[in-house]
Every structure is written in structure tokens, then in C-alpha cells.
Amino acid sequence: MTFSYTVGARRHVFADLKTLLAKASPARSGDMLAGVAAATEEERMAARLALADVPLTHFLNEAVVPYEIDDVTRLIIDSHDTQAFAVISSLTVGEFRDWLLADSTDAATLSSLAPGLTPEMVAAVSKLMRNQDLILIASKCSVITRFRTTVGLPGRMSVRLQPNHPTDDAKGVAASILDGLLYGSGDAMIGINPATDNLVAIGKLLHLIDDLRRRYEVPMQSCVLTHVTNTIQAIEQGMPVDLVFQSIAGTEITNKSFGINLSMLGEACDAARSLKRGTVGNNVMYFETGQGSALSANGHHGVDQQTLETRAYAVARKFDPFLVNTVVGFIGPEYLYDGKQIIRAGLEDHFCGKLLGLPMGCDICYTNHAEADQDDMDNLLTLLGTAGINFIMGIPGADDIMLNYQSTSFHDALYLRRVLGKRRAPEFEEWLERMGITNTRGELIAQREDTQPLLGLAAGF
């Protein structure tokens, strides 16, 4: 089906739904590289005006990636909840935007709607929104998950402590973990990107974190970010696996390039749940995504990168994850060129994920060859905090010495908590108070020689 809109004397025609979505997207380098972006601002605006008039029901009848060749499309269509969708089924994309912004549309309404939304509907409505719209609507969404801590409660924000080391040195990793804990970070999880992706190295890291957790009774969860097949083997060998990691994408071809499929993810999820290691819940999956991955894998099918990113959230939603992390600026300026594009993408990803019912966090980051700096990340950090982000990253000095990119630090989390009044996960907050790390208001306590729990924790390393 073709779509069109006339601006003055010029009639803009869009061959199909995926073309319309791509042309309506805010400008970004990845879509330009893929050859799907609008050629002019006039064409972009015409596409948005045409998109606003598309009925939401149309997204159930025209797939941007054919059903017959893509298991993600089949998942989206086959799992669609028509009963949940009924409340908005009469709306166009533009009317849906207005409905979302209405004061009467609250957290409970959005939560019940989530199973009735497809990623393409959500991506479409985001393309009609200003940044403030993305922030306002996302702030109304509440997605709560549990393992040993409860993440996503109103008024709270968690931190993934990332103690990476270029050689997986145990003392180096432990020093970063200690640093993070003493700054009150780690309530989302302690997640390590291993430099050496073999089972022996992975096992050492898993045991290091678990020994610490058990020795000091820390209510936290761990994850070593290795391929899902390695984690399955680790579970089979009796290693202390809490959360299962995998990078995912929005097309079958791209997921194949990661060496995964949906059944493999299901096997890993079932294996981790069977361990029953959670104390307050059993959400066990940790997914990472990023705009541009499908283009890198030549698996984009002519679809814009933001729509494909949102399709990845359909994969995540199937497995009821504990955390989903959009690593927004990590892939590089080929996909998100500068600070403005990174900020917009981060707000889009958080909005789309939350609307689909996911516990969204963001690695607020950039690579050193992008046209961005830490001030841009401060802006995105503050905007996402206002939008109700479930978690952010905590990295010593905001500088990952193993992956060589810039992210957010333990200090950044303290800043956001102070400015926005955000508390930590309740279970972790209670532990910090008991250890003498924070007071009852969640503020760090100056270290003193008579603070024995702190000295014991440091000596344990």
C-alpha cells in the first residue's frame, strides 16, 4: 500500500509502510548510510503528516519485514493481544499520540495496554513526538522486576555496576566492585564484560562475585556478559549463574549473526529459572540492544534503525527480562553521529521499551570518535532520570578501560539521586544502611575508622 502527502505543489509518495516509517524518522547517520532516510526536511515532515493519518490496525496487516522469512515478525504477529489492543484499535497514529499524552492515560492503563502494542505501532508514534513528549509519556510507565532486588519502583533508580578489566584480573575487578559498592552502586546488578570469553575465565568471575555476595550477604545479582551458549554450559556445570545475558536485535538475520535464535533464548531462560536463585522474584534475563546492529549485520531489510531497535524489544518481552539495556552510543558515529542524535535515540529507546512493558535502562555512552562529549551525556542522563529510567550504568570514572568507551560513573548516579530525589532498590538500600555506607536518607556517610563493616568489606578484597 502506498502513502502520500502533498506539501504546496509537491506530492510526496511513499511506496510502503517501511518506507514511510524510515522517511518520518529524525535524521541520523545510520539511516543515511542505509539509504533509507528522508532526502529533505520537507520530505521528512510530509512523511510524518502521512504517518499521523495511518490507522493503528494497518500495522497488523502490513509487516515491515515479511512474516514468511522472519521469526521476529512471526513472534510480533502471533503474540499480539487483540483484547488489550481493543481500547485503542479505532485510533490513527496521530490520535494515539494525543491519547498517550492525555492526563487520563495513567500507569495502570499503559501497563494493561502493553501486550496489545506492536513495536511498529510504538516506533511510529515516537516519530511524531518531541523529546518532551517521549519523556512525559515514559514517566507515566511503571515496569517492576525482581530477582534479589526490586527494580523499577516509583521514585527509585538502580545502577548496574560494571567492573570490567582488560585482562579479567581478579584484583582489578574486585577493586572496581568495592569502589562501586562504597558509592552505593550495584542494586541493578554487577555485570562484567569478560575480556576472555572462555568457560574457565567466566567461572572465575562468577565465583568471585558470588563469594562476595554470600560473604557479606549483599542483596544483589550478577551477570557475566558471555554468549548465551556459554551461560547454558555454565549452568550445566553448576556455576553460580544469576542472570543470563544476550545481545538481541529486531530481525532474524541479525540475531543469526549473533549466533542465536528464539528457541535458544528460551532454553537459557528455562535453565536459569530452574535454579531458583532469586529471593524476591525470578526474572532472569538481561538483554542489550543498540540502534544500528541490523545494518552492521546486513539484516535491516530496508527498515530504519529505530524501528528495528523497537522490534528487538518484542524479542526481549517474550522472556520477561529482569533488565533491558539500550547501549545507545556504543556502536559509533556511523549510526548516531553526534550528541544530538544520541540523546534523541536514548529517549526514543526508553520510551518505546517502556510502552511495550519492558524494564528499560540505558548505557548513556559514546565512543571517542563520535561528535559528542560528557556534557551531552549529562544532558541525556538528566532527561532519562526525569523520564523514569529503571537503571543506568556505573563505571569507575565513567571510562571503561576494557571496552574503550565513555559512559556514566558512580558519581553520576549520586548526582541524579540528589537532583531528582531518586532512591535505590529497597533491599539494597537497607543493606547499605546496615553496612554504614549510607544513612537513612540514602546519603553516603563519610568513612571513619570506627565504621567496622566498611573496613571489613575492604579487607575482604
Short mmCIF file of C-alpha atoms in Angstrom, two decimals:
data_model
loop_
_atom_site.label_atom_id
_atom_site.label_comp_id
_atom_site.label_asym_id
_atom_site.label_seq_id
_atom_site.Cartn_x
_atom_site.Cartn_y
_atom_site.Cartn_z
CA MET A 1 0.00 0.00 0.00
CA THR A 2 1.31 3.44 -0.90
CA PHE A 3 1.02 6.56 1.25
CA SER A 4 1.20 10.18 0.17
CA TYR A 5 1.01 13.75 1.39
CA THR A 6 1.01 16.99 -0.59
CA VAL A 7 3.05 19.98 0.57
CA GLY A 8 2.29 23.03 -1.53
CA ALA A 9 2.53 21.92 -5.14
CA ARG A 10 4.70 18.88 -4.34
CA ARG A 11 3.16 15.45 -3.74
CA HIS A 12 5.32 13.10 -1.71
CA VAL A 13 4.64 9.39 -2.29
CA PHE A 14 5.89 6.59 -0.02
CA ALA A 15 5.89 3.11 -1.54
CA ASP A 16 5.05 1.12 1.59
CA LEU A 17 4.90 1.21 5.38
CA LYS A 18 8.60 0.63 5.97
CA THR A 19 9.46 3.49 3.59
CA LEU A 20 7.01 5.80 5.34
CA LEU A 21 8.45 4.95 8.77
CA ALA A 22 12.01 5.48 7.57
CA LYS A 23 11.29 8.83 5.95
CA ALA A 24 9.43 10.02 9.08
CA SER A 25 12.41 9.27 11.35
CA PRO A 26 14.50 12.09 12.82
CA ALA A 27 17.76 12.47 10.91
CA ARG A 28 20.52 10.05 11.87
CA SER A 29 23.67 8.87 10.21
CA GLY A 30 22.78 5.18 10.20
CA ASP A 31 19.65 5.68 8.12
CA MET A 32 21.62 7.88 5.73
CA LEU A 33 24.24 5.14 5.42
CA ALA A 34 21.50 2.59 4.73
CA GLY A 35 19.95 4.85 2.09
CA VAL A 36 16.52 4.95 3.73
CA ALA A 37 16.49 8.45 5.28
CA ALA A 38 14.41 11.37 4.05
CA ALA A 39 16.27 13.40 1.44
CA THR A 40 14.97 16.73 2.72
CA GLU A 41 13.26 18.16 5.78
CA GLU A 42 10.17 18.73 3.64
CA GLU A 43 10.04 15.03 2.78
CA ARG A 44 10.51 14.14 6.44
CA MET A 45 7.63 16.38 7.50
CA ALA A 46 5.40 15.08 4.71
CA ALA A 47 6.10 11.53 5.88
CA ARG A 48 5.17 12.44 9.44
CA LEU A 49 1.93 14.05 8.36
CA ALA A 50 1.06 10.98 6.27
CA LEU A 51 2.04 8.67 9.13
CA ALA A 52 -0.22 10.53 11.56
CA ASP A 53 -3.24 9.50 9.45
CA VAL A 54 -2.39 5.78 9.32
CA PRO A 55 -4.83 3.65 11.35
CA LEU A 56 -3.15 1.54 14.04
CA THR A 57 -4.94 -1.51 12.64
CA HIS A 58 -2.88 -1.16 9.45
CA PHE A 59 0.21 -2.29 11.36
CA LEU A 60 -1.45 -5.67 11.82
CA ASN A 61 -1.93 -6.07 8.07
CA GLU A 62 1.41 -4.90 6.63
CA ALA A 63 4.68 -6.21 8.00
CA VAL A 64 7.88 -4.19 7.53
CA VAL A 65 9.81 -7.48 7.36
CA PRO A 66 7.87 -10.32 5.67
CA TYR A 67 6.21 -12.84 8.01
CA GLU A 68 7.38 -15.77 5.91
CA ILE A 69 11.10 -15.06 6.24
CA ASP A 70 11.48 -13.59 9.73
CA ASP A 71 10.82 -15.21 13.10
CA VAL A 72 10.72 -11.83 14.89
CA THR A 73 7.82 -10.75 12.66
CA ARG A 74 6.07 -14.05 13.38
CA LEU A 75 6.59 -13.52 17.11
CA ILE A 76 5.14 -10.00 16.89
CA ILE A 77 2.05 -11.03 14.95
CA ASP A 78 1.37 -14.36 16.64
CA SER A 79 1.68 -12.99 20.18
CA HIS A 80 -0.40 -9.84 19.62
CA ASP A 81 -3.11 -9.44 22.29
CA THR A 82 -6.22 -8.26 20.45
CA GLN A 83 -8.18 -7.80 23.66
CA ALA A 84 -5.59 -5.41 25.11
CA PHE A 85 -5.40 -3.60 21.75
CA ALA A 86 -9.18 -3.04 21.61
CA VAL A 87 -9.05 0.12 23.73
CA ILE A 88 -7.09 1.99 21.01
CA SER A 89 -7.97 -0.05 17.91
CA SER A 90 -10.06 2.78 16.39
CA LEU A 91 -7.21 5.33 16.56
CA THR A 92 -4.76 6.59 13.98
CA VAL A 93 -1.09 7.08 14.86
CA GLY A 94 -1.66 10.79 15.42
CA GLU A 95 -4.70 10.17 17.61
CA PHE A 96 -2.70 7.59 19.55
CA ARG A 97 -0.11 10.27 20.34
CA ASP A 98 -2.81 12.54 21.75
CA TRP A 99 -4.30 9.65 23.74
CA LEU A 100 -0.91 8.84 25.29
CA LEU A 101 -0.37 12.46 26.32
CA ALA A 102 -3.78 12.79 27.98
CA ASP A 103 -3.76 13.08 31.78
CA SER A 104 -6.36 10.32 32.00
CA THR A 105 -3.91 7.82 30.47
CA ASP A 106 -2.12 6.61 33.60
CA ALA A 107 0.37 3.91 34.56
CA ALA A 108 -2.25 1.19 35.05
CA THR A 109 -3.81 1.94 31.66
CA LEU A 110 -0.43 1.80 29.91
CA SER A 111 0.52 -1.43 31.66
CA SER A 112 -2.65 -3.18 30.54
CA LEU A 113 -2.22 -1.84 27.00
CA ALA A 114 1.37 -3.05 26.51
CA PRO A 115 0.56 -6.59 25.22
CA GLY A 116 -1.72 -5.04 22.60
CA LEU A 117 1.01 -2.89 21.08
CA THR A 118 3.33 -3.98 18.30
CA PRO A 119 6.83 -2.49 18.04
CA GLU A 120 5.98 -0.84 14.74
CA MET A 121 3.00 1.00 16.30
CA VAL A 122 5.20 2.26 19.11
CA ALA A 123 8.05 3.26 16.78
CA ALA A 124 5.57 5.07 14.56
CA VAL A 125 4.06 7.18 17.32
CA SER A 126 7.51 8.06 18.66
CA LYS A 127 8.38 9.61 15.28
CA LEU A 128 5.59 12.17 15.79
CA MET A 129 6.88 13.24 19.19
CA ARG A 130 9.12 15.95 20.52
CA ASN A 131 11.65 14.96 23.17
CA GLN A 132 9.38 16.29 25.92
CA ASP A 133 6.55 14.01 24.73
CA LEU A 134 8.85 10.98 24.95
CA ILE A 135 9.85 11.98 28.48
CA LEU A 136 6.34 12.72 29.73
CA ILE A 137 4.75 9.51 28.50
CA ALA A 138 7.65 7.30 29.59
CA SER A 139 7.48 8.86 33.06
CA LYS A 140 3.92 7.54 33.36
CA CYS A 141 5.02 3.94 32.67
CA SER A 142 5.86 1.64 35.56
CA VAL A 143 7.65 -1.66 34.91
CA ILE A 144 8.82 -3.52 38.03
CA THR A 145 11.06 -6.62 38.04
CA ARG A 146 12.57 -8.72 40.81
CA PHE A 147 15.43 -11.12 41.49
CA ARG A 148 17.29 -10.31 44.73
CA THR A 149 16.42 -6.65 44.44
CA THR A 150 13.27 -4.94 43.21
CA VAL A 151 13.97 -2.63 40.28
CA GLY A 152 11.63 -0.05 38.75
CA LEU A 153 9.60 1.03 41.75
CA PRO A 154 8.28 4.63 41.56
CA GLY A 155 10.78 7.17 42.87
CA ARG A 156 13.71 4.79 42.55
CA MET A 157 16.57 4.28 40.11
CA SER A 158 19.13 1.49 40.11
CA VAL A 159 22.71 1.17 38.85
CA ARG A 160 24.47 -1.64 37.02
CA LEU A 161 27.98 -1.77 38.44
CA GLN A 162 30.36 -2.59 35.54
CA PRO A 163 33.82 -3.54 36.89
CA ASN A 164 35.46 -4.50 33.58
CA HIS A 165 39.18 -5.19 33.39
CA PRO A 166 41.30 -5.62 30.20
CA THR A 167 42.79 -8.91 31.43
CA ASP A 168 39.97 -10.08 33.74
CA ASP A 169 42.39 -9.66 36.65
CA ALA A 170 40.56 -10.69 39.81
CA LYS A 171 42.09 -7.96 41.97
CA GLY A 172 41.32 -5.31 39.38
CA VAL A 173 37.72 -6.46 39.06
CA ALA A 174 37.35 -6.67 42.84
CA ALA A 175 38.74 -3.16 43.32
CA SER A 176 36.15 -1.75 40.94
CA ILE A 177 33.36 -3.67 42.68
CA LEU A 178 34.47 -2.33 46.06
CA ASP A 179 34.65 1.20 44.65
CA GLY A 180 31.12 0.92 43.32
CA LEU A 181 29.63 -0.57 46.47
CA LEU A 182 31.17 2.16 48.62
CA TYR A 183 29.46 4.71 46.36
CA GLY A 184 26.15 2.88 46.76
CA SER A 185 26.05 1.39 43.24
CA GLY A 186 25.17 -2.15 42.21
CA ASP A 187 21.48 -2.56 43.02
CA ALA A 188 20.57 -3.36 39.40
CA MET A 189 23.38 -5.91 39.15
CA ILE A 190 27.10 -6.39 38.95
CA GLY A 191 27.70 -7.13 35.30
CA ILE A 192 31.12 -7.92 33.85
CA ASN A 193 32.05 -7.92 30.16
CA PRO A 194 34.76 -10.60 30.13
CA ALA A 195 37.92 -9.92 28.15
CA THR A 196 38.45 -13.68 27.74
CA ASP A 197 35.33 -15.43 26.52
CA ASN A 198 36.02 -18.96 27.71
CA LEU A 199 34.26 -21.02 30.34
CA VAL A 200 37.17 -21.15 32.80
CA ALA A 201 37.53 -17.36 32.88
CA ILE A 202 33.76 -16.92 33.08
CA GLY A 203 33.57 -19.32 36.01
CA LYS A 204 36.27 -17.44 37.93
CA LEU A 205 34.35 -14.18 37.56
CA LEU A 206 31.04 -15.75 38.54
CA HIS A 207 32.57 -17.27 41.67
CA LEU A 208 34.34 -14.01 42.57
CA ILE A 209 31.06 -12.08 42.64
CA ASP A 210 29.07 -14.85 44.29
CA ASP A 211 31.65 -15.36 47.04
CA LEU A 212 31.46 -11.64 47.81
CA ARG A 213 27.67 -11.69 47.78
CA ARG A 214 27.40 -14.61 50.17
CA ARG A 215 30.18 -13.45 52.50
CA TYR A 216 28.66 -10.02 53.08
CA GLU A 217 25.03 -11.00 52.47
CA VAL A 218 24.66 -8.40 49.71
CA PRO A 219 21.20 -8.40 48.10
CA MET A 220 22.40 -8.18 44.51
CA GLN A 221 22.53 -10.20 41.32
CA SER A 222 25.43 -10.88 38.98
CA CYS A 223 25.92 -11.46 35.29
CA VAL A 224 28.94 -12.24 33.14
CA LEU A 225 28.14 -10.99 29.66
CA THR A 226 29.17 -14.01 27.63
CA HIS A 227 27.31 -15.68 24.78
CA VAL A 228 24.11 -17.41 25.85
CA THR A 229 25.50 -20.84 24.90
CA ASN A 230 28.40 -20.34 27.33
CA THR A 231 25.94 -19.43 30.08
CA ILE A 232 23.93 -22.59 29.41
CA GLN A 233 27.14 -24.60 29.78
CA ALA A 234 27.99 -22.72 32.98
CA ILE A 235 24.58 -23.65 34.41
CA GLU A 236 25.08 -27.28 33.40
CA GLN A 237 28.44 -27.28 35.21
CA GLY A 238 26.92 -25.93 38.41
CA MET A 239 28.40 -22.42 38.27
CA PRO A 240 26.60 -19.70 40.27
CA VAL A 241 24.63 -18.10 37.43
CA ASP A 242 22.08 -15.44 38.38
CA LEU A 243 21.17 -13.60 35.18
CA VAL A 244 21.54 -14.74 31.57
CA PHE A 245 22.91 -12.18 29.11
CA GLN A 246 22.49 -11.87 25.37
CA SER A 247 22.63 -9.13 22.76
CA ILE A 248 19.48 -9.22 20.65
CA ALA A 249 18.16 -7.47 17.55
CA GLY A 250 14.97 -6.89 15.60
CA THR A 251 15.40 -9.28 12.66
CA GLU A 252 16.08 -12.99 12.34
CA ILE A 253 19.13 -12.38 10.14
CA THR A 254 20.74 -10.08 12.71
CA ASN A 255 20.06 -12.48 15.57
CA LYS A 256 21.65 -15.25 13.49
CA SER A 257 24.73 -13.04 13.16
CA PHE A 258 24.84 -13.04 16.99
CA GLY A 259 24.65 -16.83 16.90
CA ILE A 260 21.21 -17.02 18.49
CA ASN A 261 17.58 -17.80 17.81
CA LEU A 262 14.39 -17.61 19.85
CA SER A 263 14.44 -21.24 20.93
CA MET A 264 18.00 -20.88 22.23
CA LEU A 265 16.94 -17.91 24.36
CA GLY A 266 14.01 -19.91 25.66
CA GLU A 267 16.30 -22.78 26.65
CA ALA A 268 18.58 -20.44 28.57
CA CYS A 269 15.66 -18.72 30.29
CA ASP A 270 14.19 -22.03 31.42
CA ALA A 271 17.57 -23.23 32.68
CA ALA A 272 18.19 -20.10 34.74
CA ARG A 273 14.68 -20.10 36.19
CA SER A 274 15.07 -23.73 37.23
CA LEU A 275 17.94 -22.72 39.55
CA LYS A 276 15.55 -20.57 41.63
CA ARG A 277 18.40 -18.37 42.86
CA GLY A 278 16.26 -15.25 43.20
CA THR A 279 14.96 -14.32 46.63
CA VAL A 280 12.22 -11.78 45.82
CA GLY A 281 11.50 -12.81 42.22
CA ASN A 282 12.66 -14.89 39.28
CA ASN A 283 13.17 -12.52 36.33
CA VAL A 284 16.41 -13.96 34.98
CA MET A 285 17.19 -12.48 31.56
CA TYR A 286 19.41 -9.48 30.80
CA PHE A 287 19.31 -8.17 27.23
CA GLU A 288 21.33 -5.49 25.47
CA THR A 289 20.35 -3.73 22.26
CA GLY A 290 21.52 -0.82 20.13
CA GLN A 291 20.34 1.13 17.10
CA GLY A 292 22.37 0.15 14.05
CA SER A 293 23.10 -3.51 14.78
CA ALA A 294 20.89 -4.74 11.92
CA LEU A 295 22.72 -2.52 9.43
CA SER A 296 26.06 -3.86 10.64
CA ALA A 297 24.80 -7.40 10.02
CA ASN A 298 23.25 -6.50 6.65
CA GLY A 299 19.94 -7.62 8.10
CA HIS A 300 17.89 -4.42 8.03
CA HIS A 301 15.58 -5.23 5.06
CA GLY A 302 15.41 -1.51 4.22
CA VAL A 303 13.82 -0.67 7.59
CA ASP A 304 15.05 2.31 9.61
CA GLN A 305 17.26 1.58 12.60
CA GLN A 306 14.90 2.93 15.26
CA THR A 307 12.00 0.74 14.11
CA LEU A 308 14.33 -2.27 14.09
CA GLU A 309 15.55 -1.40 17.58
CA THR A 310 11.95 -1.38 18.79
CA ARG A 311 11.37 -4.78 17.17
CA ALA A 312 14.21 -6.12 19.32
CA TYR A 313 12.06 -5.25 22.32
CA ALA A 314 9.47 -7.77 21.12
CA VAL A 315 12.17 -10.43 21.45
CA ALA A 316 13.01 -9.22 24.96
CA ARG A 317 9.35 -9.05 26.01
CA LYS A 318 8.81 -12.73 25.24
CA PHE A 319 11.20 -13.73 28.04
CA ASP A 320 10.01 -11.38 30.83
CA PRO A 321 13.52 -9.99 31.49
CA PHE A 322 14.94 -8.51 34.67
CA LEU A 323 16.72 -5.73 32.77
CA VAL A 324 16.92 -4.44 29.18
CA ASN A 325 19.77 -2.09 28.33
CA THR A 326 19.96 0.08 25.22
CA VAL A 327 23.69 0.72 24.78
CA VAL A 328 22.81 3.85 22.95
CA GLY A 329 26.05 5.38 21.65
CA PHE A 330 28.32 2.34 21.69
CA ILE A 331 28.14 1.25 18.05
CA GLY A 332 29.56 4.58 16.91
CA PRO A 333 29.01 7.72 14.82
CA GLU A 334 28.28 5.67 11.70
CA TYR A 335 24.84 5.14 13.26
CA LEU A 336 24.40 8.01 15.72
CA TYR A 337 26.70 10.79 14.60
CA ASP A 338 26.69 13.30 17.42
CA GLY A 339 25.36 14.21 20.84
CA LYS A 340 22.02 15.37 19.47
CA GLN A 341 21.37 12.07 17.69
CA ILE A 342 22.49 10.03 20.71
CA ILE A 343 20.20 11.99 23.04
CA ARG A 344 17.22 11.56 20.76
CA ALA A 345 17.89 7.85 20.31
CA GLY A 346 18.21 7.29 24.05
CA LEU A 347 14.87 8.95 24.71
CA GLU A 348 13.22 7.01 21.87
CA ASP A 349 14.54 3.67 23.06
CA HIS A 350 13.47 4.24 26.66
CA PHE A 351 10.01 5.42 25.59
CA CYS A 352 9.42 2.54 23.17
CA GLY A 353 10.68 -0.12 25.55
CA LYS A 354 8.63 1.16 28.48
CA LEU A 355 5.47 1.41 26.36
CA LEU A 356 5.96 -2.23 25.33
CA GLY A 357 6.20 -3.20 29.01
CA LEU A 358 9.96 -3.61 29.40
CA PRO A 359 12.25 -2.69 32.35
CA MET A 360 14.38 -0.26 30.37
CA GLY A 361 17.79 1.02 31.32
CA CYS A 362 20.34 2.86 29.24
CA ASP A 363 24.09 2.80 28.89
CA ILE A 364 24.41 6.55 28.38
CA CYS A 365 27.58 6.42 26.34
CA TYR A 366 29.64 7.46 23.33
CA THR A 367 32.78 6.36 21.56
CA ASN A 368 35.77 8.68 21.35
CA HIS A 369 35.41 9.22 17.60
CA ALA A 370 31.81 10.48 17.87
CA GLU A 371 30.92 14.17 17.84
CA ALA A 372 29.82 14.01 21.47
CA ASP A 373 31.22 14.68 24.92
CA GLN A 374 30.41 14.20 28.59
CA ASP A 375 28.17 17.28 28.65
CA ASP A 376 25.92 15.57 26.10
CA MET A 377 25.82 12.52 28.34
CA ASP A 378 24.97 14.70 31.36
CA ASN A 379 22.03 16.04 29.39
CA LEU A 380 20.79 12.59 28.42
CA LEU A 381 21.35 11.30 31.96
CA THR A 382 19.19 14.07 33.39
CA LEU A 383 16.48 13.66 30.77
CA LEU A 384 16.28 9.88 31.23
CA GLY A 385 16.21 10.29 35.01
CA THR A 386 13.24 12.60 34.58
CA ALA A 387 11.63 10.07 32.23
CA GLY A 388 11.83 7.36 34.91
CA ILE A 389 14.70 5.19 33.68
CA ASN A 390 14.89 1.90 35.62
CA PHE A 391 18.69 1.82 35.74
CA ILE A 392 21.86 3.41 34.43
CA MET A 393 25.50 2.30 34.30
CA GLY A 394 28.11 2.79 36.99
CA ILE A 395 31.71 2.60 35.70
CA PRO A 396 34.81 3.83 37.56
CA GLY A 397 35.49 7.35 36.27
CA ALA A 398 32.88 6.81 33.52
CA ASP A 399 35.74 5.34 31.43
CA ASP A 400 35.58 1.65 30.55
CA ILE A 401 39.23 0.59 30.32
CA MET A 402 38.40 -2.72 28.67
CA LEU A 403 35.79 -1.74 26.07
CA ASN A 404 37.32 1.73 25.50
CA TYR A 405 34.22 3.89 25.54
CA GLN A 406 32.79 6.63 27.76
CA SER A 407 29.73 6.01 29.92
CA THR A 408 28.43 7.14 33.32
CA SER A 409 30.15 6.90 36.69
CA PHE A 410 29.21 6.17 40.30
CA HIS A 411 29.34 9.93 40.85
CA ASP A 412 26.83 10.49 38.05
CA ALA A 413 24.36 8.27 39.87
CA LEU A 414 24.88 10.27 43.06
CA TYR A 415 24.22 13.47 41.12
CA LEU A 416 20.97 12.16 39.66
CA ARG A 417 19.76 10.86 43.02
CA ARG A 418 20.43 14.21 44.64
CA VAL A 419 18.80 16.32 41.92
CA LEU A 420 15.74 14.13 41.35
CA GLY A 421 15.38 12.55 44.78
CA LYS A 422 15.77 9.00 43.44
CA ARG A 423 16.31 6.18 45.94
CA ARG A 424 17.97 2.81 45.43
CA ALA A 425 16.23 -0.57 45.32
CA PRO A 426 14.78 -1.09 48.82
CA GLU A 427 16.61 -4.34 49.59
CA PHE A 428 19.96 -2.85 48.60
CA GLU A 429 19.23 0.40 50.39
CA GLU A 430 18.65 -1.47 53.65
CA TRP A 431 21.98 -3.30 53.24
CA LEU A 432 23.87 -0.06 52.63
CA GLU A 433 22.44 1.40 55.84
CA ARG A 434 23.31 -1.74 57.78
CA MET A 435 26.87 -1.63 56.50
CA GLY A 436 27.25 2.02 57.44
CA ILE A 437 27.71 3.13 53.83
CA THR A 438 24.62 5.36 53.67
CA ASN A 439 22.28 6.99 56.15
CA THR A 440 18.50 6.64 56.26
CA ARG A 441 18.16 9.34 53.60
CA GLY A 442 20.34 7.37 51.19
CA GLU A 443 23.26 9.78 51.51
CA LEU A 444 26.83 8.47 51.68
CA ILE A 445 28.40 8.52 55.13
CA ALA A 446 31.97 9.81 55.38
CA GLN A 447 34.25 6.86 56.07
CA ARG A 448 35.58 6.67 59.62
CA GLU A 449 37.98 4.30 61.32
CA ASP A 450 35.20 3.15 63.62
CA THR A 451 32.98 2.11 60.71
CA GLN A 452 33.81 -1.56 61.13
CA PRO A 453 31.55 -3.04 58.44
CA LEU A 454 33.23 -0.85 55.82
CA LEU A 455 36.70 -1.83 57.00
CA GLY A 456 35.71 -5.48 56.93
CA LEU A 457 34.35 -5.17 53.42
CA ALA A 458 37.55 -3.51 52.20
CA ALA A 459 39.73 -6.08 53.97
CA GLY A 460 37.79 -8.87 52.26
CA PHE A 461 39.34 -7.87 48.96
#
